[in-house]
Amino acid sequence: MMGFAISDDFLGTFVPILVYWLYSGMYICLGSMERYRLHSKVDEDEKNLVTKSAVVKGVLLQQTLQAIISIILFKITGSDEDAATTQQFSILLLARQFIIGMLVIDTWQYFIHRYMHLNKFLYKHIHSQHHRLIVPYAYGALYNHPLEGLLLDTIGGALSFLFSGMSPRTAIFFFSFATIKTVDDHCGLWLPGNPFHIFFSNNSAYHDVHHQLYGTKYNFSQPFFVMWDRILGTYMPYTLEKRANGGFETRPIKVSKDE
């Protein structure tokens, strides 16, 4: 009896996309919890410079391009059977590949992201699209210019896949995890007990600083660690203050004179 099998290549391509919308959907349901928001719902509706329908269309376009490139990459690097015969499951191997993948994607995204802020042409014509979301929300995490999506996310993801040596099966879990982390960083909420806030300094409040006018030259690191910001002097510390009408607000502790 023949069974219906779905390849790891297929799952590695489309599971992270499904995870993106499911995890974003959870935050949509929680978005009315004003006491945990980093910005009020009114600010989200009034300050952002792009409609939510345009954001959805932009994200779907980027995910379509990523899916096409992902399928091509999996075909070039080998089949599921090749991966199964060359890699045996091991927690240590999985941890090593995850750590390498995280470091590679963090390094790539920091320098590309920072350069897009330093280069006025690239910022005006490409990266400024993402910063139309002054008040970030979950499903806007991948709202980028298509070229930025290609450079920052797709190529960054491909490099982390290749340098870590992970198989398509491992990639399912790695890119799903990276997707959840990216969505969480843009969720606009500071929820008690959120493990990403506990284990990562790079979180929704940290990235919210970058989306504000005073923080656009700081906190470029994404999506996992803050090491490059600390090493290269672009780290902006902040405090979380309670707003009088509920919720939280990120406030910089110190801003350099050239800001």
mmCIF file of C-alpha atoms in Angstrom:
data_model
loop_
_atom_site.group_PDB
_atom_site.id
_atom_site.type_symbol
_atom_site.label_atom_id
_atom_site.label_comp_id
_atom_site.label_asym_id
_atom_site.label_seq_id
_atom_site.Cartn_x
_atom_site.Cartn_y
_atom_site.Cartn_z
ATOM 1 C CA MET A 1 0.000 0.000 0.000
ATOM 2 C CA MET A 2 1.438 3.309 -1.053
ATOM 3 C CA GLY A 3 1.242 6.201 1.372
ATOM 4 C CA PHE A 4 1.198 9.902 0.676
ATOM 5 C CA ALA A 5 4.559 11.412 1.608
ATOM 6 C CA ILE A 6 5.451 15.062 1.778
ATOM 7 C CA SER A 7 9.130 15.827 1.244
ATOM 8 C CA ASP A 8 11.278 17.666 3.760
ATOM 9 C CA ASP A 9 12.053 20.156 0.994
ATOM 10 C CA PHE A 10 8.361 21.017 0.757
ATOM 11 C CA LEU A 11 7.919 21.229 4.526
ATOM 12 C CA GLY A 12 11.092 23.291 4.962
ATOM 13 C CA THR A 13 9.722 25.776 2.446
ATOM 14 C CA PHE A 14 6.097 26.098 3.484
ATOM 15 C CA VAL A 15 5.905 25.255 7.206
ATOM 16 C CA PRO A 16 7.672 28.531 8.216
ATOM 17 C CA ILE A 17 5.140 30.457 6.099
ATOM 18 C CA LEU A 18 2.250 28.692 7.843
ATOM 19 C CA VAL A 19 3.905 29.296 11.222
ATOM 20 C CA TYR A 20 4.238 33.004 10.382
ATOM 21 C CA TRP A 21 0.504 33.485 9.921
ATOM 22 C CA LEU A 22 -0.546 31.203 12.781
ATOM 23 C CA TYR A 23 1.769 32.914 15.272
ATOM 24 C CA SER A 24 0.791 36.345 13.968
ATOM 25 C CA GLY A 25 -2.855 35.343 14.334
ATOM 26 C CA MET A 26 -2.281 34.612 18.005
ATOM 27 C CA TYR A 27 -0.960 38.139 18.507
ATOM 28 C CA ILE A 28 -3.880 39.628 16.590
ATOM 29 C CA CYS A 29 -6.141 38.017 19.177
ATOM 30 C CA LEU A 30 -4.016 39.458 21.989
ATOM 31 C CA GLY A 31 -3.709 42.912 20.427
ATOM 32 C CA SER A 32 -6.645 44.311 22.372
ATOM 33 C CA MET A 33 -4.802 43.776 25.679
ATOM 34 C CA GLU A 34 -3.913 47.436 26.091
ATOM 35 C CA ARG A 35 -2.086 46.910 29.383
ATOM 36 C CA TYR A 36 0.646 44.914 27.616
ATOM 37 C CA ARG A 37 1.033 47.032 24.491
ATOM 38 C CA LEU A 38 4.204 49.032 23.766
ATOM 39 C CA HIS A 39 2.050 51.540 21.874
ATOM 40 C CA SER A 40 -1.642 52.236 22.123
ATOM 41 C CA LYS A 41 -4.043 50.867 19.540
ATOM 42 C CA VAL A 42 -4.790 54.477 18.563
ATOM 43 C CA ASP A 43 -1.081 55.073 17.837
ATOM 44 C CA GLU A 44 -0.954 51.913 15.740
ATOM 45 C CA ASP A 45 -3.843 53.136 13.611
ATOM 46 C CA GLU A 46 -2.703 56.762 13.341
ATOM 47 C CA LYS A 47 1.096 56.752 13.246
ATOM 48 C CA ASN A 48 1.760 53.987 10.743
ATOM 49 C CA LEU A 49 2.228 55.162 7.163
ATOM 50 C CA VAL A 50 0.896 52.076 5.376
ATOM 51 C CA THR A 51 -2.454 50.298 5.397
ATOM 52 C CA LYS A 52 -2.751 46.806 6.849
ATOM 53 C CA SER A 53 -4.027 45.435 3.543
ATOM 54 C CA ALA A 54 -0.871 46.730 1.825
ATOM 55 C CA VAL A 55 1.226 45.078 4.536
ATOM 56 C CA VAL A 56 -0.474 41.714 3.973
ATOM 57 C CA LYS A 57 0.086 41.970 0.200
ATOM 58 C CA GLY A 58 3.739 42.919 0.716
ATOM 59 C CA VAL A 59 4.379 40.012 3.072
ATOM 60 C CA LEU A 60 2.691 37.503 0.745
ATOM 61 C CA LEU A 61 4.831 38.765 -2.147
ATOM 62 C CA GLN A 62 8.010 38.307 -0.122
ATOM 63 C CA GLN A 63 6.978 34.850 1.047
ATOM 64 C CA THR A 64 6.259 33.814 -2.551
ATOM 65 C CA LEU A 65 9.734 34.887 -3.655
ATOM 66 C CA GLN A 66 11.310 33.169 -0.640
ATOM 67 C CA ALA A 67 9.449 29.942 -1.388
ATOM 68 C CA ILE A 68 10.678 29.881 -4.994
ATOM 69 C CA ILE A 69 14.301 30.460 -3.961
ATOM 70 C CA SER A 70 14.015 27.957 -1.106
ATOM 71 C CA ILE A 71 12.820 25.194 -3.435
ATOM 72 C CA ILE A 72 15.666 25.937 -5.844
ATOM 73 C CA LEU A 73 18.202 25.887 -2.992
ATOM 74 C CA PHE A 74 16.968 22.545 -1.658
ATOM 75 C CA LYS A 75 17.169 21.026 -5.156
ATOM 76 C CA ILE A 76 20.718 22.285 -5.669
ATOM 77 C CA THR A 77 22.028 21.089 -2.301
ATOM 78 C CA GLY A 78 20.628 17.560 -2.572
ATOM 79 C CA SER A 79 17.582 15.418 -1.989
ATOM 80 C CA ASP A 80 15.984 14.211 1.236
ATOM 81 C CA GLU A 81 17.513 10.758 0.730
ATOM 82 C CA ASP A 82 21.007 12.266 0.476
ATOM 83 C CA ALA A 83 20.508 14.163 3.728
ATOM 84 C CA ALA A 84 19.119 11.111 5.499
ATOM 85 C CA THR A 85 22.133 8.993 4.650
ATOM 86 C CA THR A 86 24.764 11.574 5.576
ATOM 87 C CA GLN A 87 23.306 12.876 8.859
ATOM 88 C CA GLN A 88 22.299 10.921 11.922
ATOM 89 C CA PHE A 89 20.122 12.682 14.456
ATOM 90 C CA SER A 90 22.002 14.005 17.449
ATOM 91 C CA ILE A 91 21.060 16.659 19.984
ATOM 92 C CA LEU A 92 24.630 17.968 19.924
ATOM 93 C CA LEU A 93 24.642 18.135 16.125
ATOM 94 C CA LEU A 94 21.264 19.865 16.120
ATOM 95 C CA ALA A 95 22.425 22.397 18.736
ATOM 96 C CA ARG A 96 25.630 23.108 16.818
ATOM 97 C CA GLN A 97 23.766 23.655 13.565
ATOM 98 C CA PHE A 98 21.207 25.898 15.263
ATOM 99 C CA ILE A 99 23.903 28.029 16.922
ATOM 100 C CA ILE A 100 25.897 28.370 13.698
ATOM 101 C CA GLY A 101 22.755 29.197 11.758
ATOM 102 C CA MET A 102 21.760 31.832 14.321
ATOM 103 C CA LEU A 103 25.211 33.442 14.308
ATOM 104 C CA VAL A 104 25.402 33.478 10.508
ATOM 105 C CA ILE A 105 21.975 35.028 9.993
ATOM 106 C CA ASP A 106 22.576 37.559 12.783
ATOM 107 C CA THR A 107 25.908 38.622 11.292
ATOM 108 C CA TRP A 108 24.538 38.917 7.768
ATOM 109 C CA GLN A 109 21.432 40.826 8.797
ATOM 110 C CA TYR A 110 23.285 43.237 11.100
ATOM 111 C CA PHE A 111 25.689 44.482 8.438
ATOM 112 C CA ILE A 112 23.157 44.573 5.589
ATOM 113 C CA HIS A 113 20.557 46.221 7.822
ATOM 114 C CA ARG A 114 22.998 48.822 9.118
ATOM 115 C CA TYR A 115 24.269 49.615 5.621
ATOM 116 C CA MET A 116 20.701 50.207 4.462
ATOM 117 C CA HIS A 117 20.450 52.914 7.106
ATOM 118 C CA LEU A 118 23.840 54.451 6.296
ATOM 119 C CA ASN A 119 23.294 54.548 2.543
ATOM 120 C CA LYS A 120 20.737 57.294 1.889
ATOM 121 C CA PHE A 121 19.713 55.901 -1.501
ATOM 122 C CA LEU A 122 19.069 52.401 -0.133
ATOM 123 C CA TYR A 123 17.187 53.767 2.854
ATOM 124 C CA LYS A 124 14.988 56.091 0.823
ATOM 125 C CA HIS A 125 14.124 53.651 -1.937
ATOM 126 C CA ILE A 126 14.238 50.287 -0.149
ATOM 127 C CA HIS A 127 14.525 50.071 3.633
ATOM 128 C CA SER A 128 12.202 52.980 4.441
ATOM 129 C CA GLN A 129 9.313 50.739 3.376
ATOM 130 C CA HIS A 130 9.752 48.643 6.525
ATOM 131 C CA HIS A 131 9.954 51.787 8.664
ATOM 132 C CA ARG A 132 6.533 52.887 7.509
ATOM 133 C CA LEU A 133 5.542 50.741 10.484
ATOM 134 C CA ILE A 134 6.461 53.156 13.246
ATOM 135 C CA VAL A 135 4.305 51.068 15.555
ATOM 136 C CA PRO A 136 5.244 47.473 14.683
ATOM 137 C CA TYR A 137 2.751 44.626 14.796
ATOM 138 C CA ALA A 138 3.190 40.888 14.370
ATOM 139 C CA TYR A 139 2.230 40.209 10.758
ATOM 140 C CA GLY A 140 4.188 43.258 9.600
ATOM 141 C CA ALA A 141 7.461 41.560 10.571
ATOM 142 C CA LEU A 142 8.270 40.667 6.957
ATOM 143 C CA TYR A 143 6.830 43.790 5.398
ATOM 144 C CA ASN A 144 9.842 44.852 3.337
ATOM 145 C CA HIS A 145 10.728 46.016 -0.131
ATOM 146 C CA PRO A 146 11.099 42.833 -2.263
ATOM 147 C CA LEU A 147 14.804 43.568 -2.824
ATOM 148 C CA GLU A 148 15.364 43.925 0.902
ATOM 149 C CA GLY A 149 13.505 40.689 1.506
ATOM 150 C CA LEU A 150 15.827 39.015 -0.988
ATOM 151 C CA LEU A 151 19.040 40.481 0.456
ATOM 152 C CA LEU A 152 18.237 40.423 4.146
ATOM 153 C CA ASP A 153 16.022 37.414 4.722
ATOM 154 C CA THR A 154 16.272 35.061 1.747
ATOM 155 C CA ILE A 155 20.031 35.239 1.183
ATOM 156 C CA GLY A 156 20.648 35.416 4.939
ATOM 157 C CA GLY A 157 18.570 32.287 5.415
ATOM 158 C CA ALA A 158 20.334 30.510 2.552
ATOM 159 C CA LEU A 159 23.746 31.319 4.041
ATOM 160 C CA SER A 160 22.730 30.055 7.473
ATOM 161 C CA PHE A 161 21.449 26.843 5.858
ATOM 162 C CA LEU A 162 24.639 26.287 3.868
ATOM 163 C CA PHE A 163 27.211 27.263 6.521
ATOM 164 C CA SER A 164 25.537 25.260 9.291
ATOM 165 C CA GLY A 165 25.299 22.127 7.145
ATOM 166 C CA MET A 166 21.744 21.463 8.292
ATOM 167 C CA SER A 167 19.513 19.083 6.383
ATOM 168 C CA PRO A 168 16.138 20.090 4.926
ATOM 169 C CA ARG A 169 14.501 18.336 7.885
ATOM 170 C CA THR A 170 16.499 20.391 10.379
ATOM 171 C CA ALA A 171 15.722 23.496 8.329
ATOM 172 C CA ILE A 172 12.002 22.959 8.977
ATOM 173 C CA PHE A 173 12.582 23.505 12.693
ATOM 174 C CA PHE A 174 15.278 26.163 12.398
ATOM 175 C CA PHE A 175 13.389 28.468 10.044
ATOM 176 C CA SER A 176 10.124 27.928 11.920
ATOM 177 C CA PHE A 177 11.937 28.998 15.098
ATOM 178 C CA ALA A 178 13.515 31.995 13.344
ATOM 179 C CA THR A 179 10.097 32.959 11.969
ATOM 180 C CA ILE A 180 8.475 32.816 15.404
ATOM 181 C CA LYS A 181 11.311 34.909 16.840
ATOM 182 C CA THR A 182 11.008 37.544 14.090
ATOM 183 C CA VAL A 183 7.237 37.808 14.500
ATOM 184 C CA ASP A 184 7.625 38.048 18.275
ATOM 185 C CA ASP A 185 10.138 40.898 17.923
ATOM 186 C CA HIS A 186 7.546 42.891 15.978
ATOM 187 C CA CYS A 187 4.479 41.942 18.024
ATOM 188 C CA GLY A 188 4.302 45.277 19.855
ATOM 189 C CA LEU A 189 3.487 43.589 23.153
ATOM 190 C CA TRP A 190 5.388 43.008 26.393
ATOM 191 C CA LEU A 191 3.727 39.904 27.782
ATOM 192 C CA PRO A 192 4.654 38.538 31.237
ATOM 193 C CA GLY A 193 6.471 35.208 31.069
ATOM 194 C CA ASN A 194 7.288 35.453 27.365
ATOM 195 C CA PRO A 195 10.330 33.151 26.999
ATOM 196 C CA PHE A 196 11.802 35.322 24.234
ATOM 197 C CA HIS A 197 11.920 38.221 26.696
ATOM 198 C CA ILE A 198 13.540 36.011 29.322
ATOM 199 C CA PHE A 199 16.233 34.348 27.197
ATOM 200 C CA PHE A 200 16.928 37.018 24.559
ATOM 201 C CA SER A 201 18.004 40.635 25.054
ATOM 202 C CA ASN A 202 16.919 41.119 21.458
ATOM 203 C CA ASN A 203 13.138 41.186 21.852
ATOM 204 C CA SER A 204 10.030 43.223 21.077
ATOM 205 C CA ALA A 205 11.067 46.182 23.259
ATOM 206 C CA TYR A 206 14.639 46.171 21.917
ATOM 207 C CA HIS A 207 13.432 46.242 18.327
ATOM 208 C CA ASP A 208 10.729 48.790 19.094
ATOM 209 C CA VAL A 209 13.511 51.240 20.017
ATOM 210 C CA HIS A 210 14.905 50.861 16.490
ATOM 211 C CA HIS A 211 11.525 51.695 14.926
ATOM 212 C CA GLN A 212 11.314 55.024 16.771
ATOM 213 C CA LEU A 213 12.864 58.214 15.426
ATOM 214 C CA TYR A 214 15.417 58.421 18.243
ATOM 215 C CA GLY A 215 16.539 54.822 17.671
ATOM 216 C CA THR A 216 16.948 54.518 13.910
ATOM 217 C CA LYS A 217 20.756 54.636 14.204
ATOM 218 C CA TYR A 218 20.792 51.991 16.915
ATOM 219 C CA ASN A 219 19.735 48.420 17.694
ATOM 220 C CA PHE A 220 20.270 47.039 14.199
ATOM 221 C CA SER A 221 20.775 43.478 15.458
ATOM 222 C CA GLN A 222 18.145 40.919 14.499
ATOM 223 C CA PRO A 223 16.695 38.448 15.098
ATOM 224 C CA PHE A 224 18.528 36.643 17.909
ATOM 225 C CA PHE A 225 21.433 38.365 19.677
ATOM 226 C CA VAL A 226 22.667 41.912 20.355
ATOM 227 C CA MET A 227 26.408 41.172 20.119
ATOM 228 C CA TRP A 228 27.133 43.224 16.991
ATOM 229 C CA ASP A 229 25.374 46.289 18.396
ATOM 230 C CA ARG A 230 27.444 46.001 21.569
ATOM 231 C CA ILE A 231 30.734 45.363 19.742
ATOM 232 C CA LEU A 232 30.305 48.162 17.192
ATOM 233 C CA GLY A 233 28.763 50.804 19.429
ATOM 234 C CA THR A 234 25.213 50.830 18.060
ATOM 235 C CA TYR A 235 23.580 49.431 21.180
ATOM 236 C CA MET A 236 20.995 51.732 22.765
ATOM 237 C CA PRO A 237 19.947 50.758 26.294
ATOM 238 C CA TYR A 238 16.400 51.556 27.307
ATOM 239 C CA THR A 239 13.923 51.291 30.137
ATOM 240 C CA LEU A 240 10.332 50.135 30.027
ATOM 241 C CA GLU A 241 8.012 52.640 31.647
ATOM 242 C CA LYS A 242 4.323 52.186 32.340
ATOM 243 C CA ARG A 243 2.046 54.549 30.456
ATOM 244 C CA ALA A 244 -0.563 56.449 32.421
ATOM 245 C CA ASN A 245 -3.373 55.071 30.249
ATOM 246 C CA GLY A 246 -2.054 51.499 30.343
ATOM 247 C CA GLY A 247 0.667 49.544 28.634
ATOM 248 C CA PHE A 248 4.376 50.225 28.360
ATOM 249 C CA GLU A 249 6.708 52.652 26.627
ATOM 250 C CA THR A 250 10.376 52.189 25.706
ATOM 251 C CA ARG A 251 12.570 55.127 26.703
ATOM 252 C CA PRO A 252 16.268 55.471 25.848
ATOM 253 C CA ILE A 253 18.646 55.671 28.805
ATOM 254 C CA LYS A 254 21.242 57.594 26.854
ATOM 255 C CA VAL A 255 21.288 59.071 23.366
ATOM 256 C CA SER A 256 24.553 60.198 21.793
ATOM 257 C CA LYS A 257 24.983 63.870 20.911
ATOM 258 C CA ASP A 258 25.030 63.221 17.173
ATOM 259 C CA GLU A 259 21.560 61.678 17.295
#
